[in-house]
Amino acid sequence: MPTLSIDGTEIEVAEGTTVLRACEQAGVEIPRFCFHERLSIAGNCRMCLVEQVGVPKPLASCAMPVTDGMQILTRSERVQAAREGVMEFLLVNHPLDCPICDQGGECDLQDQALYYGRVRSRYREAKRAVTDKDFGPLVKTVMTRCIHCTRCVRFMDEVAGVPELGTMGRGEDMEIVAALDGCLHSELSGNVVDLCPVGALTSKPYAFAARPWELSHTESVDVLDAAGSAIRIDSRDGRVLRVLPRVNEEINEEWIGDRSRYAVDGLVVRRLDRPWLREDGGFRPVTWEAALAAVATALQAAAPERTAALMGDLPGLEGMTALADLMRARGVASVDCRQDGGAYGPGVPASWRFNAGIAGIDRADAVLLIGTNPRREAPVINARFRRRWRTAGLPVARVGPVTDLTYPVTELGAAAQVLVELAEGSHPFADVLERARHPLIVVGSGALARPDGGVVLGLARRLADAVGVAGADWNGFSVLQRSAARAGGLELGIVPADGGLDAGGMLAAARAGGLDFAYLLGADEIDPDAFRDTFTVYQGHHADRGARYADVLLPGAAYTEQAATYVNTEGRPQQARPAHPPPGDARPDWKILVALARELGSPLPYESLDGLRSRIEAAVPHLAHIDQLPPVAPLAPFGDPDGVLDAAPFEEMVPDYYRTCPISRASATMAACARAVADA
Amino acid sequence: MSGGTELFPGPDRDAAEAILGRYPPAHRQSAVLPLLDLAQRRHGGWLPPAVVDAVGDYLGMPSMRVRELVTFYSMFHDRPVGRYLVQVCRTTPCWLRGSDEVLAGAREELGIAPGETTPDGLFTLIEVECLGACADAPVVQINDDYHERLDGERMRAWLRDRRGAEDD
Ligand code: SF4
Ligand code: FES
Ligand code: FES
C-alpha cells in the first residue's frame, strides 16, 4: 500500500487510489466539477489541480493514481493560482445570471467562485451563447451555463444505460445535445439535474419555485415504488416543492426514479381534504362526526361475513394495522392487503421478499427474471443490474415480454410454460443458474398476481431448489414488489382469516350483491365498479378510482404528510416522516381508524402513534428495527408447483411508468412525460 | 440503413473487414475512425446521419458516441461538401507567408466565402488550422493532396484549371 504525504501529513492508501480520493481520506477537500464518485473519470474540468513537490506542472488529482512517496500540496500558492486560473477560464463563457438561475444557492460553480474567483473579470471579448435544448418535461436546459463537465453524458451512458446525451463539436463550439428532442427515454433522467454542477440542467417543474434556503428539509422514504429509496422532501408553506434522493448505499445509492422525484405536483391535485357523504347520486361535504357516524352505522348494520376491508398500494403499517385490528375485533375475516391478488405463501416471508437484498445484486453472478420488468418496476434496482453487467458481465435471462432493460438479456419467451422446463432442469439456463455461486431468481409481483400465480410461485420455488439458489450466505430467491405497502401488509399477516375472502373474492362477492360493507384503504388499482351496490367507505388522499362508487370518502394523509412505516421489497422497515400536516380536514390514516373505533364503541387498544407502534412491534418484532434488513427468512415450502399454468403469456405490468398510483395519476408532470414518451 | 452489407457494399466490404482485422475482436469499436473515413469517401465526402448510425450499428456502438466523433474531428463532415474540399490553412506560419492572399484568391475565383459551396457543387472552401506542413507555407489541402508555397494567383490558376477540366 502506497504512502504519501498530503500537506505534510502522511497517509497510507489502497493501491490504485487517486490523489483526490487520498486527499478526501486525509480530510482535505478538493474542489471538482467533472469528477463524481459514481461515474467514470473524465478529467476535463481541471478544477481539482494540486501540486506534487518536484513536479513542474500541477496535477489533475481526480485522474492521478497515488504512487509511493508522493508529496502533495493542496494549499500552496501555486495550487491557489492554478485553481484561480481554471476558474477564470470557466467563467469566461459562463453568464453572470445567478440572480435568475435556479441553481443559485446550491451551485458548485457559485461556491467555488467564492474561493477561487476573481472579483473582476479581465475578459473583454464577446461571450459565447448556446441554444437551449429540449430535454423534455423534466429537465430544463440553459445551455449557455454549461461548463462541459460531461457528468450528464456519462450518467446517461453509464448508469442509466440510455446513451441519449452527447457532446457535439469541440472547444469553443462544444455543446451538449440530446439524441431526440422532447424527451430523455430513461426512468432515471432527473438525476442529471442533481449531477449538473451548474445551472445548465435544472428541474423544469421546479423552475423559479423557490430558493434553497427557503425550504424545510424532511428526510423520508419514497413510496412510489417498492424499493424504498431514501429521499429528502423539500417543502415550504405546507407544500412539497420537490423531492431529492438521499444516499442509501444499500438501496438507491444516490439516485431516484423520475416518478419518485417528479410526481409530487400530484399531491395538491384532486385531494380529498374533507369528508364527503354520497347523497342523491352526488357528494355532500360533511363534518368528521357525521362521516364517522355514517360509517359506524353502516358497519354495525353489516354482518361480519358480509363485510370486507381491502388495502391499497400506499398505506403504511400503522394505517393497515389499525384497519385490520378494527375489522378483526368485529369478527371480519375478509381483510386483505393484496389488492392485486398476489399469491404468496401465507406466513412464509421468503415468498414475498427480495431475499437476496438489493445490495445482493452486486454479488449475483446469474439472474433469471420471471414476469418482471425491473426497469419500470424499480429503476434504481435496475441500475444495479446494469452496473453488475457492466462490471462483471452478469448473465441475465428473462421469462416475459421483450423490452429494453439497458443490458443484454437472454430471452426465454413470454410463455409461462418455460418455467416447467427450467424447474425440471431441461432448459439450458437452468445450468447457468446451477453453476453460479450466487444465482438470483427474481419473480415479479405481477407474475404472482396472475390467476396461476401460485403455480408460478411454486415453479420458481422448485427451480430455486433445483439450482441450489440458497446457500449458507446467500438466498437468491427474490420477489420484486411494485407497491410500497405490499411487503408491509404481508409481514403484518394482513390476509383473510379462515373463511374470509381475498381481494378477488371480495370483488366477486360485491358484484354478486354478497357484500354489505367494504372498507377501501387507498385501494385504487381495482375495478371500483364492483362496489357500485355495496356500502363502501374509501379512505385515502386522492379522489381516484377507489373513490368512484364510495358512499363515504374519508380524507387521509399522503406519505409526505404523516409519520408511517413502510417495508420495502427486501422486507426492510423504514420510516416516512411528514413534511407538513395534511391539507384541510385530512388526518393521518391511523387516527381516522382510532376515531372510528371509538365511534363504534369498541376503541382500539392504542390511542397514540407510539402505542400503535408498540402493538406492531409486539406482533412482528423485526418491524421495529427501522432501516435494518429482516432476519434471514428460511426458504420454507410455498406455492403450488404441480398446478396448471395459464396459456396466457406474461405481460408488461407497468405499461405506463409515469402513472401507477393516485399521486402520479394526479400529476400534470407525469402526464406530460407520458405524452412525451408516446410522441417520441 | 444497418449492417455492413449496405454500408460497405462490394469491395468496400473487404476493406472494412481488413480495417476491423487490425483490432482485437473484443475492441471492434477501435475501428470507428478508419471506418468513418471509409464511409465518408464512399458517400460523397460527407457523412449523412443515416450513415453515421449505420457505422454505429456495424460496430455495436450507440449512435450518439459516433456522432460525437464526427463532430469532434474536423476531417469528418456532417454536411454535404463539394467534389473539391479546399482547406486553406490560416495558422500563424501560413498567415505570415501570405495565407490571406491565398484565401482571397480562392474567394474571388470561386465567388464564395469560407464555409460555402459553389452552386455547381464542385468546390467547398473552408479555413483550417495548421496542416502540419508549415515548412512549405502557405499550405492548402484539397481533398487528399497538399498544395504548398502557394500565392493568390497560383491558387486561382489551379481552381480555374479544375473547373475547366470538370466542364469538359
Ligand atoms: S449540462 Fe451540466 S452536467 Fe452536463 S456537461 Fe454541462 S455542466 Fe456538465
Ligand atoms: S475534477 Fe479533476 S479534472 Fe474535473
Ligand atoms: S501553419 Fe499552415 S501548415 Fe502549419
PDB file of N, CA and C in Angstrom, chain A residues 153 157 163-171 177-180, chain B residues 62-75 78:
ATOM      1  N   VAL A 153     -23.659  13.427 -19.516  1.00  0.00           N
ATOM      2  CA  VAL A 153     -23.433  12.473 -20.604  1.00  0.00           C
ATOM      3  C   VAL A 153     -23.013  11.130 -20.026  1.00  0.00           C
ATOM      4  N   ASP A 157     -25.025   7.487 -20.106  1.00  0.00           N
ATOM      5  CA  ASP A 157     -24.328   6.406 -20.777  1.00  0.00           C
ATOM      6  C   ASP A 157     -24.073   5.240 -19.826  1.00  0.00           C
ATOM      7  N   PRO A 163     -27.946   5.949 -23.800  1.00  0.00           N
ATOM      8  CA  PRO A 163     -26.929   6.919 -24.251  1.00  0.00           C
ATOM      9  C   PRO A 163     -27.501   7.959 -25.185  1.00  0.00           C
ATOM     10  N   GLU A 164     -28.354   8.805 -24.645  1.00  0.00           N
ATOM     11  CA  GLU A 164     -29.034   9.795 -25.487  1.00  0.00           C
ATOM     12  C   GLU A 164     -28.440  11.184 -25.379  1.00  0.00           C
ATOM     13  N   LEU A 165     -27.503  11.389 -24.473  1.00  0.00           N
ATOM     14  CA  LEU A 165     -26.850  12.699 -24.409  1.00  0.00           C
ATOM     15  C   LEU A 165     -25.443  12.567 -24.957  1.00  0.00           C
ATOM     16  N   GLY A 166     -24.961  13.622 -25.571  1.00  0.00           N
ATOM     17  CA  GLY A 166     -23.610  13.574 -26.097  1.00  0.00           C
ATOM     18  C   GLY A 166     -23.054  14.969 -26.269  1.00  0.00           C
ATOM     19  N   THR A 167     -21.770  15.031 -26.600  1.00  0.00           N
ATOM     20  CA  THR A 167     -21.134  16.317 -26.839  1.00  0.00           C
ATOM     21  C   THR A 167     -20.956  16.467 -28.343  1.00  0.00           C
ATOM     22  N   MET A 168     -21.375  17.591 -28.859  1.00  0.00           N
ATOM     23  CA  MET A 168     -21.199  17.853 -30.286  1.00  0.00           C
ATOM     24  C   MET A 168     -20.181  18.959 -30.431  1.00  0.00           C
ATOM     25  N   GLY A 169     -19.312  18.817 -31.422  1.00  0.00           N
ATOM     26  CA  GLY A 169     -18.329  19.847 -31.672  1.00  0.00           C
ATOM     27  C   GLY A 169     -17.186  19.766 -30.677  1.00  0.00           C
ATOM     28  N   ARG A 170     -16.316  20.757 -30.754  1.00  0.00           N
ATOM     29  CA  ARG A 170     -15.153  20.743 -29.864  1.00  0.00           C
ATOM     30  C   ARG A 170     -14.823  22.170 -29.483  1.00  0.00           C
ATOM     31  N   GLY A 171     -14.051  22.255 -28.392  1.00  0.00           N
ATOM     32  CA  GLY A 171     -13.552  23.563 -27.965  1.00  0.00           C
ATOM     33  C   GLY A 171     -14.680  24.545 -27.743  1.00  0.00           C
ATOM     34  N   VAL A 177     -25.930  17.826 -26.399  1.00  0.00           N
ATOM     35  CA  VAL A 177     -27.195  17.674 -27.124  1.00  0.00           C
ATOM     36  C   VAL A 177     -27.855  16.349 -26.753  1.00  0.00           C
ATOM     37  N   ALA A 178     -29.140  16.275 -27.030  1.00  0.00           N
ATOM     38  CA  ALA A 178     -29.874  15.022 -26.836  1.00  0.00           C
ATOM     39  C   ALA A 178     -30.122  14.400 -28.208  1.00  0.00           C
ATOM     40  N   ALA A 179     -30.182  13.070 -28.214  1.00  0.00           N
ATOM     41  CA  ALA A 179     -30.380  12.369 -29.478  1.00  0.00           C
ATOM     42  C   ALA A 179     -31.699  12.785 -30.118  1.00  0.00           C
ATOM     43  N   LEU A 180     -32.724  12.895 -29.286  1.00  0.00           N
ATOM     44  CA  LEU A 180     -34.038  13.248 -29.795  1.00  0.00           C
ATOM     45  C   LEU A 180     -34.563  14.410 -28.982  1.00  0.00           C
TER      46      LEU A 180
ATOM     47  N   PRO B  62     -23.369   2.933 -29.544  1.00  0.00           N
ATOM     48  CA  PRO B  62     -24.527   3.839 -29.566  1.00  0.00           C
ATOM     49  C   PRO B  62     -24.274   4.931 -30.604  1.00  0.00           C
ATOM     50  N   SER B  63     -25.316   5.305 -31.348  1.00  0.00           N
ATOM     51  CA  SER B  63     -25.086   6.249 -32.428  1.00  0.00           C
ATOM     52  C   SER B  63     -24.601   7.591 -31.880  1.00  0.00           C
ATOM     53  N   MET B  64     -25.011   7.922 -30.635  1.00  0.00           N
ATOM     54  CA  MET B  64     -24.559   9.188 -30.060  1.00  0.00           C
ATOM     55  C   MET B  64     -23.032   9.241 -29.948  1.00  0.00           C
ATOM     56  N   ARG B  65     -22.424   8.103 -29.598  1.00  0.00           N
ATOM     57  CA  ARG B  65     -20.963   8.095 -29.458  1.00  0.00           C
ATOM     58  C   ARG B  65     -20.287   8.334 -30.801  1.00  0.00           C
ATOM     59  N   VAL B  66     -20.906   7.828 -31.884  1.00  0.00           N
ATOM     60  CA  VAL B  66     -20.314   8.020 -33.211  1.00  0.00           C
ATOM     61  C   VAL B  66     -20.529   9.462 -33.667  1.00  0.00           C
ATOM     62  N   ARG B  67     -21.708   9.994 -33.385  1.00  0.00           N
ATOM     63  CA  ARG B  67     -21.973  11.389 -33.763  1.00  0.00           C
ATOM     64  C   ARG B  67     -20.988  12.338 -33.094  1.00  0.00           C
ATOM     65  N   GLU B  68     -20.660  12.026 -31.835  1.00  0.00           N
ATOM     66  CA  GLU B  68     -19.691  12.870 -31.131  1.00  0.00           C
ATOM     67  C   GLU B  68     -18.367  12.919 -31.893  1.00  0.00           C
ATOM     68  N   LEU B  69     -17.917  11.758 -32.351  1.00  0.00           N
ATOM     69  CA  LEU B  69     -16.641  11.704 -33.055  1.00  0.00           C
ATOM     70  C   LEU B  69     -16.702  12.497 -34.358  1.00  0.00           C
ATOM     71  N   VAL B  70     -17.818  12.329 -35.058  1.00  0.00           N
ATOM     72  CA  VAL B  70     -17.951  13.000 -36.351  1.00  0.00           C
ATOM     73  C   VAL B  70     -17.864  14.514 -36.177  1.00  0.00           C
ATOM     74  N   THR B  71     -18.447  15.022 -35.082  1.00  0.00           N
ATOM     75  CA  THR B  71     -18.407  16.475 -34.902  1.00  0.00           C
ATOM     76  C   THR B  71     -17.106  16.917 -34.251  1.00  0.00           C
ATOM     77  N   PHE B  72     -16.410  16.003 -33.606  1.00  0.00           N
ATOM     78  CA  PHE B  72     -15.163  16.382 -32.933  1.00  0.00           C
ATOM     79  C   PHE B  72     -14.022  16.526 -33.932  1.00  0.00           C
ATOM     80  N   TYR B  73     -13.906  15.583 -34.842  1.00  0.00           N
ATOM     81  CA  TYR B  73     -12.781  15.603 -35.779  1.00  0.00           C
ATOM     82  C   TYR B  73     -13.117  16.447 -36.992  1.00  0.00           C
ATOM     83  N   SER B  74     -12.245  17.406 -37.291  1.00  0.00           N
ATOM     84  CA  SER B  74     -12.553  18.333 -38.381  1.00  0.00           C
ATOM     85  C   SER B  74     -12.481  17.651 -39.741  1.00  0.00           C
ATOM     86  N   MET B  75     -11.913  16.450 -39.784  1.00  0.00           N
ATOM     87  CA  MET B  75     -11.824  15.779 -41.086  1.00  0.00           C
ATOM     88  C   MET B  75     -13.125  15.077 -41.469  1.00  0.00           C
ATOM     89  N   ASP B  78     -20.359  16.627 -41.460  1.00  0.00           N
ATOM     90  CA  ASP B  78     -21.744  16.188 -41.276  1.00  0.00           C
ATOM     91  C   ASP B  78     -22.694  16.978 -42.173  1.00  0.00           C
TER      92      ASP B  78
END
